[in-house]
Amino acid sequence: MQTLVVAARDPMPRQRLGENRPEERRALILDRLRTISSTELAAPDYDALTRCEDLGVITASKLDLLLSAHLTWHTEGRDPSFASTETADGVGIVPYFFVREPATTTDPLERRLAWHATDALTPIFSDLPQVVSDDAAVCLRAAALAAAGGDVYALTTMPGHHANAEHFGGYCFVNHAVLLMRLLQEAGRRRN
């Protein structure tokens, strides 16, 4: 039987105005998969994102941005130009310009966001550090089960296929497929 691995904490539901609703999509998939597979809850793992960085799935600069951008935006004085129109309350943060030269963790928030984001439609909310950490923990647990020979389905809140080590977009902050592949390679598993 297949094991469904899902985060122990449910993400904060959002009233999104657009078509992309990752929290709602996760809930719908979870309801269906729970009827056909056993479910294992991945405990919160605050080191999961550090593993992503160690494995080269995410850079230190991007990780720092994802973990600090929303709080920095609020504490340094909210520039309304960065408010996302994706939710009615406008509390998400998105870039309104982009740059071609890499950013560092010491650059201003605006420049860092302009480098790491690939679109202005993927907002960073206050709970993003928890959500991406929980998603990484799901991948870590799923990889461990798969490495032991299990048949596993990892259900994350955010998709991952548009993300790379430096950039995020399309609601993808961490590339889960790359993370899983590197974890399985590290465990000595190879594609058959």
PDB file of C-alpha atoms in Angstrom:
ATOM      1  CA  MET A   1       0.000   0.000   0.000  1.00  0.00           C
ATOM      2  CA  GLN A   2       1.149   3.505  -0.782  1.00  0.00           C
ATOM      3  CA  THR A   3       2.016   5.861   2.072  1.00  0.00           C
ATOM      4  CA  LEU A   4       0.919   9.469   1.818  1.00  0.00           C
ATOM      5  CA  VAL A   5       3.324  11.830   3.581  1.00  0.00           C
ATOM      6  CA  VAL A   6       1.848  15.186   4.526  1.00  0.00           C
ATOM      7  CA  ALA A   7       2.834  17.962   6.945  1.00  0.00           C
ATOM      8  CA  ALA A   8       1.539  17.607  10.486  1.00  0.00           C
ATOM      9  CA  ARG A   9       0.467  21.269  10.432  1.00  0.00           C
ATOM     10  CA  ASP A  10      -2.153  22.479   7.991  1.00  0.00           C
ATOM     11  CA  PRO A  11      -1.253  25.671   6.130  1.00  0.00           C
ATOM     12  CA  MET A  12      -3.212  28.842   6.861  1.00  0.00           C
ATOM     13  CA  PRO A  13      -6.159  28.987   4.453  1.00  0.00           C
ATOM     14  CA  ARG A  14      -6.176  32.104   2.283  1.00  0.00           C
ATOM     15  CA  GLN A  15      -8.995  33.836   0.478  1.00  0.00           C
ATOM     16  CA  ARG A  16      -7.191  34.198  -2.811  1.00  0.00           C
ATOM     17  CA  LEU A  17      -8.652  36.273  -5.619  1.00  0.00           C
ATOM     18  CA  GLY A  18      -6.855  34.515  -8.476  1.00  0.00           C
ATOM     19  CA  GLU A  19      -7.097  31.008  -9.837  1.00  0.00           C
ATOM     20  CA  ASN A  20      -4.050  29.615  -8.044  1.00  0.00           C
ATOM     21  CA  ARG A  21      -5.072  28.348  -4.619  1.00  0.00           C
ATOM     22  CA  PRO A  22      -2.328  26.031  -3.298  1.00  0.00           C
ATOM     23  CA  GLU A  23      -3.834  25.555   0.175  1.00  0.00           C
ATOM     24  CA  GLU A  24      -7.215  24.613  -1.302  1.00  0.00           C
ATOM     25  CA  ARG A  25      -5.568  22.290  -3.844  1.00  0.00           C
ATOM     26  CA  ARG A  26      -3.654  20.549  -1.041  1.00  0.00           C
ATOM     27  CA  ALA A  27      -6.843  20.043   0.992  1.00  0.00           C
ATOM     28  CA  LEU A  28      -8.702  18.549  -1.995  1.00  0.00           C
ATOM     29  CA  ILE A  29      -5.865  16.153  -2.846  1.00  0.00           C
ATOM     30  CA  LEU A  30      -5.448  15.210   0.809  1.00  0.00           C
ATOM     31  CA  ASP A  31      -9.151  14.368   1.194  1.00  0.00           C
ATOM     32  CA  ARG A  32      -9.018  12.072  -1.833  1.00  0.00           C
ATOM     33  CA  LEU A  33      -5.702  10.372  -1.066  1.00  0.00           C
ATOM     34  CA  ARG A  34      -6.592   9.639   2.545  1.00  0.00           C
ATOM     35  CA  THR A  35      -9.303   7.322   1.252  1.00  0.00           C
ATOM     36  CA  ILE A  36      -6.874   5.184  -0.777  1.00  0.00           C
ATOM     37  CA  SER A  37      -3.577   5.248   1.138  1.00  0.00           C
ATOM     38  CA  SER A  38      -2.187   5.240   4.638  1.00  0.00           C
ATOM     39  CA  THR A  39      -1.184   8.672   5.880  1.00  0.00           C
ATOM     40  CA  GLU A  40       1.966   9.618   7.733  1.00  0.00           C
ATOM     41  CA  LEU A  41       2.339  13.084   9.211  1.00  0.00           C
ATOM     42  CA  ALA A  42       5.753  14.665   8.773  1.00  0.00           C
ATOM     43  CA  ALA A  43       6.649  16.439  12.010  1.00  0.00           C
ATOM     44  CA  PRO A  44       7.849  20.030  11.770  1.00  0.00           C
ATOM     45  CA  ASP A  45      11.576  20.010  11.085  1.00  0.00           C
ATOM     46  CA  TYR A  46      13.212  23.401  11.359  1.00  0.00           C
ATOM     47  CA  ASP A  47      16.455  22.025   9.924  1.00  0.00           C
ATOM     48  CA  ALA A  48      14.714  20.826   6.745  1.00  0.00           C
ATOM     49  CA  LEU A  49      15.466  24.053   4.880  1.00  0.00           C
ATOM     50  CA  THR A  50      19.087  23.895   5.978  1.00  0.00           C
ATOM     51  CA  ARG A  51      19.231  20.446   4.339  1.00  0.00           C
ATOM     52  CA  CYS A  52      17.860  22.059   1.155  1.00  0.00           C
ATOM     53  CA  GLU A  53      20.714  24.551   1.244  1.00  0.00           C
ATOM     54  CA  ASP A  54      23.300  21.860   2.072  1.00  0.00           C
ATOM     55  CA  LEU A  55      22.139  19.830  -0.940  1.00  0.00           C
ATOM     56  CA  GLY A  56      22.288  22.849  -3.274  1.00  0.00           C
ATOM     57  CA  VAL A  57      18.525  22.964  -3.817  1.00  0.00           C
ATOM     58  CA  ILE A  58      18.353  26.543  -2.545  1.00  0.00           C
ATOM     59  CA  THR A  59      20.987  29.242  -2.100  1.00  0.00           C
ATOM     60  CA  ALA A  60      21.657  30.961   1.208  1.00  0.00           C
ATOM     61  CA  SER A  61      20.558  34.276  -0.296  1.00  0.00           C
ATOM     62  CA  LYS A  62      17.196  32.955  -1.494  1.00  0.00           C
ATOM     63  CA  LEU A  63      16.594  31.061   1.735  1.00  0.00           C
ATOM     64  CA  ASP A  64      17.281  34.196   3.762  1.00  0.00           C
ATOM     65  CA  LEU A  65      14.835  36.147   1.591  1.00  0.00           C
ATOM     66  CA  LEU A  66      12.062  33.562   1.967  1.00  0.00           C
ATOM     67  CA  LEU A  67      12.515  33.472   5.730  1.00  0.00           C
ATOM     68  CA  SER A  68      12.805  37.219   6.325  1.00  0.00           C
ATOM     69  CA  ALA A  69      11.142  39.170   3.493  1.00  0.00           C
ATOM     70  CA  HIS A  70       7.663  39.524   4.941  1.00  0.00           C
ATOM     71  CA  LEU A  71       8.832  40.537   8.405  1.00  0.00           C
ATOM     72  CA  THR A  72      11.401  42.940   6.934  1.00  0.00           C
ATOM     73  CA  TRP A  73       8.731  44.505   4.720  1.00  0.00           C
ATOM     74  CA  HIS A  74       6.533  45.162   7.756  1.00  0.00           C
ATOM     75  CA  THR A  75       9.261  46.356  10.128  1.00  0.00           C
ATOM     76  CA  GLU A  76      11.033  48.640   7.662  1.00  0.00           C
ATOM     77  CA  GLY A  77       7.830  50.379   6.665  1.00  0.00           C
ATOM     78  CA  ARG A  78       5.540  48.802   4.121  1.00  0.00           C
ATOM     79  CA  ASP A  79       6.095  50.187   0.643  1.00  0.00           C
ATOM     80  CA  PRO A  80       2.609  49.738  -0.862  1.00  0.00           C
ATOM     81  CA  SER A  81       4.192  49.135  -4.289  1.00  0.00           C
ATOM     82  CA  PHE A  82       5.136  45.652  -3.064  1.00  0.00           C
ATOM     83  CA  ALA A  83       1.658  44.674  -1.847  1.00  0.00           C
ATOM     84  CA  SER A  84       0.221  41.742  -3.732  1.00  0.00           C
ATOM     85  CA  THR A  85      -3.230  42.064  -5.250  1.00  0.00           C
ATOM     86  CA  GLU A  86      -3.575  38.301  -4.941  1.00  0.00           C
ATOM     87  CA  THR A  87      -5.601  38.612  -1.729  1.00  0.00           C
ATOM     88  CA  ALA A  88      -8.085  41.301  -0.778  1.00  0.00           C
ATOM     89  CA  ASP A  89      -6.108  42.277   2.332  1.00  0.00           C
ATOM     90  CA  GLY A  90      -2.927  42.981   0.324  1.00  0.00           C
ATOM     91  CA  VAL A  91      -0.610  41.526   2.969  1.00  0.00           C
ATOM     92  CA  GLY A  92       1.478  39.443   0.563  1.00  0.00           C
ATOM     93  CA  ILE A  93       4.691  40.849  -0.859  1.00  0.00           C
ATOM     94  CA  VAL A  94       5.726  40.692  -4.533  1.00  0.00           C
ATOM     95  CA  PRO A  95       8.299  42.559  -6.633  1.00  0.00           C
ATOM     96  CA  TYR A  96       7.269  45.359  -8.937  1.00  0.00           C
ATOM     97  CA  PHE A  97      10.560  45.370 -10.852  1.00  0.00           C
ATOM     98  CA  PHE A  98      13.252  42.794 -11.701  1.00  0.00           C
ATOM     99  CA  VAL A  99      17.076  42.852 -11.934  1.00  0.00           C
ATOM    100  CA  ARG A 100      19.604  40.750 -13.851  1.00  0.00           C
ATOM    101  CA  GLU A 101      22.537  40.860 -11.454  1.00  0.00           C
ATOM    102  CA  PRO A 102      22.558  38.474  -8.467  1.00  0.00           C
ATOM    103  CA  ALA A 103      21.611  39.829  -5.057  1.00  0.00           C
ATOM    104  CA  THR A 104      23.270  39.198  -1.714  1.00  0.00           C
ATOM    105  CA  THR A 105      21.796  38.940   1.752  1.00  0.00           C
ATOM    106  CA  THR A 106      23.081  42.462   2.488  1.00  0.00           C
ATOM    107  CA  ASP A 107      21.232  44.083  -0.423  1.00  0.00           C
ATOM    108  CA  PRO A 108      18.010  45.972   0.274  1.00  0.00           C
ATOM    109  CA  LEU A 109      14.849  43.887   0.360  1.00  0.00           C
ATOM    110  CA  GLU A 110      13.555  45.387  -2.892  1.00  0.00           C
ATOM    111  CA  ARG A 111      16.646  44.351  -4.837  1.00  0.00           C
ATOM    112  CA  ARG A 112      16.732  40.882  -3.312  1.00  0.00           C
ATOM    113  CA  LEU A 113      13.090  40.316  -4.164  1.00  0.00           C
ATOM    114  CA  ALA A 114      13.692  41.667  -7.684  1.00  0.00           C
ATOM    115  CA  TRP A 115      16.478  39.110  -8.203  1.00  0.00           C
ATOM    116  CA  HIS A 116      14.965  35.969  -6.682  1.00  0.00           C
ATOM    117  CA  ALA A 117      11.362  36.309  -7.955  1.00  0.00           C
ATOM    118  CA  THR A 118      10.537  35.434 -11.546  1.00  0.00           C
ATOM    119  CA  ASP A 119       7.041  36.903 -11.508  1.00  0.00           C
ATOM    120  CA  ALA A 120       4.891  39.404  -9.641  1.00  0.00           C
ATOM    121  CA  LEU A 121       2.180  36.832  -8.988  1.00  0.00           C
ATOM    122  CA  THR A 122       3.831  34.663  -6.314  1.00  0.00           C
ATOM    123  CA  PRO A 123       3.389  36.476  -3.000  1.00  0.00           C
ATOM    124  CA  ILE A 124       5.365  35.920   0.159  1.00  0.00           C
ATOM    125  CA  PHE A 125       3.091  35.830   3.205  1.00  0.00           C
ATOM    126  CA  SER A 126       3.993  35.876   6.901  1.00  0.00           C
ATOM    127  CA  ASP A 127       3.537  32.096   7.186  1.00  0.00           C
ATOM    128  CA  LEU A 128       5.780  31.233   4.214  1.00  0.00           C
ATOM    129  CA  PRO A 129       8.727  30.166   6.421  1.00  0.00           C
ATOM    130  CA  GLN A 130       6.475  27.592   8.133  1.00  0.00           C
ATOM    131  CA  VAL A 131       4.917  26.386   4.873  1.00  0.00           C
ATOM    132  CA  VAL A 132       8.208  25.879   2.996  1.00  0.00           C
ATOM    133  CA  SER A 133       9.802  24.312   6.078  1.00  0.00           C
ATOM    134  CA  ASP A 134       6.879  21.897   6.411  1.00  0.00           C
ATOM    135  CA  ASP A 135       7.035  21.094   2.687  1.00  0.00           C
ATOM    136  CA  ALA A 136      10.757  20.329   2.989  1.00  0.00           C
ATOM    137  CA  ALA A 137      10.053  18.121   6.029  1.00  0.00           C
ATOM    138  CA  VAL A 138       7.483  16.196   3.956  1.00  0.00           C
ATOM    139  CA  CYS A 139      10.132  15.617   1.290  1.00  0.00           C
ATOM    140  CA  LEU A 140      12.727  14.516   3.842  1.00  0.00           C
ATOM    141  CA  ARG A 141      10.342  11.956   5.355  1.00  0.00           C
ATOM    142  CA  ALA A 142       9.105  10.758   1.958  1.00  0.00           C
ATOM    143  CA  ALA A 143      12.680  10.274   0.751  1.00  0.00           C
ATOM    144  CA  ALA A 144      13.530   8.264   3.862  1.00  0.00           C
ATOM    145  CA  LEU A 145      10.518   5.993   3.303  1.00  0.00           C
ATOM    146  CA  ALA A 146      11.285   5.618  -0.411  1.00  0.00           C
ATOM    147  CA  ALA A 147      14.954   4.862   0.293  1.00  0.00           C
ATOM    148  CA  ALA A 148      13.757   2.058   2.564  1.00  0.00           C
ATOM    149  CA  GLY A 149      11.774   0.625  -0.340  1.00  0.00           C
ATOM    150  CA  GLY A 150       8.380   2.142   0.369  1.00  0.00           C
ATOM    151  CA  ASP A 151       5.809   3.309  -2.169  1.00  0.00           C
ATOM    152  CA  VAL A 152       5.358   6.963  -1.240  1.00  0.00           C
ATOM    153  CA  TYR A 153       3.362  10.029  -2.292  1.00  0.00           C
ATOM    154  CA  ALA A 154       4.658  13.341  -0.890  1.00  0.00           C
ATOM    155  CA  LEU A 155       1.951  15.999  -0.665  1.00  0.00           C
ATOM    156  CA  THR A 156       3.342  19.501  -0.266  1.00  0.00           C
ATOM    157  CA  THR A 157       1.342  22.712  -0.048  1.00  0.00           C
ATOM    158  CA  MET A 158       3.368  24.623  -2.599  1.00  0.00           C
ATOM    159  CA  PRO A 159       4.333  23.104  -5.933  1.00  0.00           C
ATOM    160  CA  GLY A 160       8.022  23.168  -6.786  1.00  0.00           C
ATOM    161  CA  HIS A 161       8.575  22.714 -10.513  1.00  0.00           C
ATOM    162  CA  HIS A 162       9.146  26.419 -11.326  1.00  0.00           C
ATOM    163  CA  ALA A 163      11.790  26.937  -8.622  1.00  0.00           C
ATOM    164  CA  ASN A 164      15.525  26.649  -8.929  1.00  0.00           C
ATOM    165  CA  ALA A 165      18.294  27.315  -6.426  1.00  0.00           C
ATOM    166  CA  GLU A 166      18.235  31.099  -6.964  1.00  0.00           C
ATOM    167  CA  HIS A 167      14.711  31.851  -8.180  1.00  0.00           C
ATOM    168  CA  PHE A 168      11.065  31.250  -7.337  1.00  0.00           C
ATOM    169  CA  GLY A 169       7.821  31.814  -9.207  1.00  0.00           C
ATOM    170  CA  GLY A 170       4.532  30.185 -10.073  1.00  0.00           C
ATOM    171  CA  TYR A 171       3.954  29.497  -6.351  1.00  0.00           C
ATOM    172  CA  CYS A 172       7.093  27.343  -6.383  1.00  0.00           C
ATOM    173  CA  PHE A 173       9.615  28.339  -3.721  1.00  0.00           C
ATOM    174  CA  VAL A 174      11.672  25.120  -3.371  1.00  0.00           C
ATOM    175  CA  ASN A 175      12.048  22.506  -6.099  1.00  0.00           C
ATOM    176  CA  HIS A 176      10.774  19.408  -4.325  1.00  0.00           C
ATOM    177  CA  ALA A 177      11.648  17.028  -7.168  1.00  0.00           C
ATOM    178  CA  VAL A 178      15.295  18.096  -7.038  1.00  0.00           C
ATOM    179  CA  LEU A 179      15.286  17.838  -3.246  1.00  0.00           C
ATOM    180  CA  LEU A 180      13.843  14.311  -3.347  1.00  0.00           C
ATOM    181  CA  MET A 181      16.283  13.227  -6.053  1.00  0.00           C
ATOM    182  CA  ARG A 182      19.292  14.515  -4.116  1.00  0.00           C
ATOM    183  CA  LEU A 183      18.082  12.915  -0.887  1.00  0.00           C
ATOM    184  CA  LEU A 184      17.624   9.578  -2.639  1.00  0.00           C
ATOM    185  CA  GLN A 185      21.032   9.849  -4.290  1.00  0.00           C
ATOM    186  CA  GLU A 186      22.550  10.616  -0.905  1.00  0.00           C
ATOM    187  CA  ALA A 187      20.862   7.480   0.472  1.00  0.00           C
ATOM    188  CA  GLY A 188      22.464   5.449  -2.334  1.00  0.00           C
ATOM    189  CA  ARG A 189      19.270   4.928  -4.318  1.00  0.00           C
ATOM    190  CA  ARG A 190      19.517   5.030  -8.096  1.00  0.00           C
ATOM    191  CA  ARG A 191      16.846   4.946 -10.758  1.00  0.00           C
ATOM    192  CA  ASN A 192      16.126   1.397 -11.915  1.00  0.00           C
TER     193      ASN A 192
END
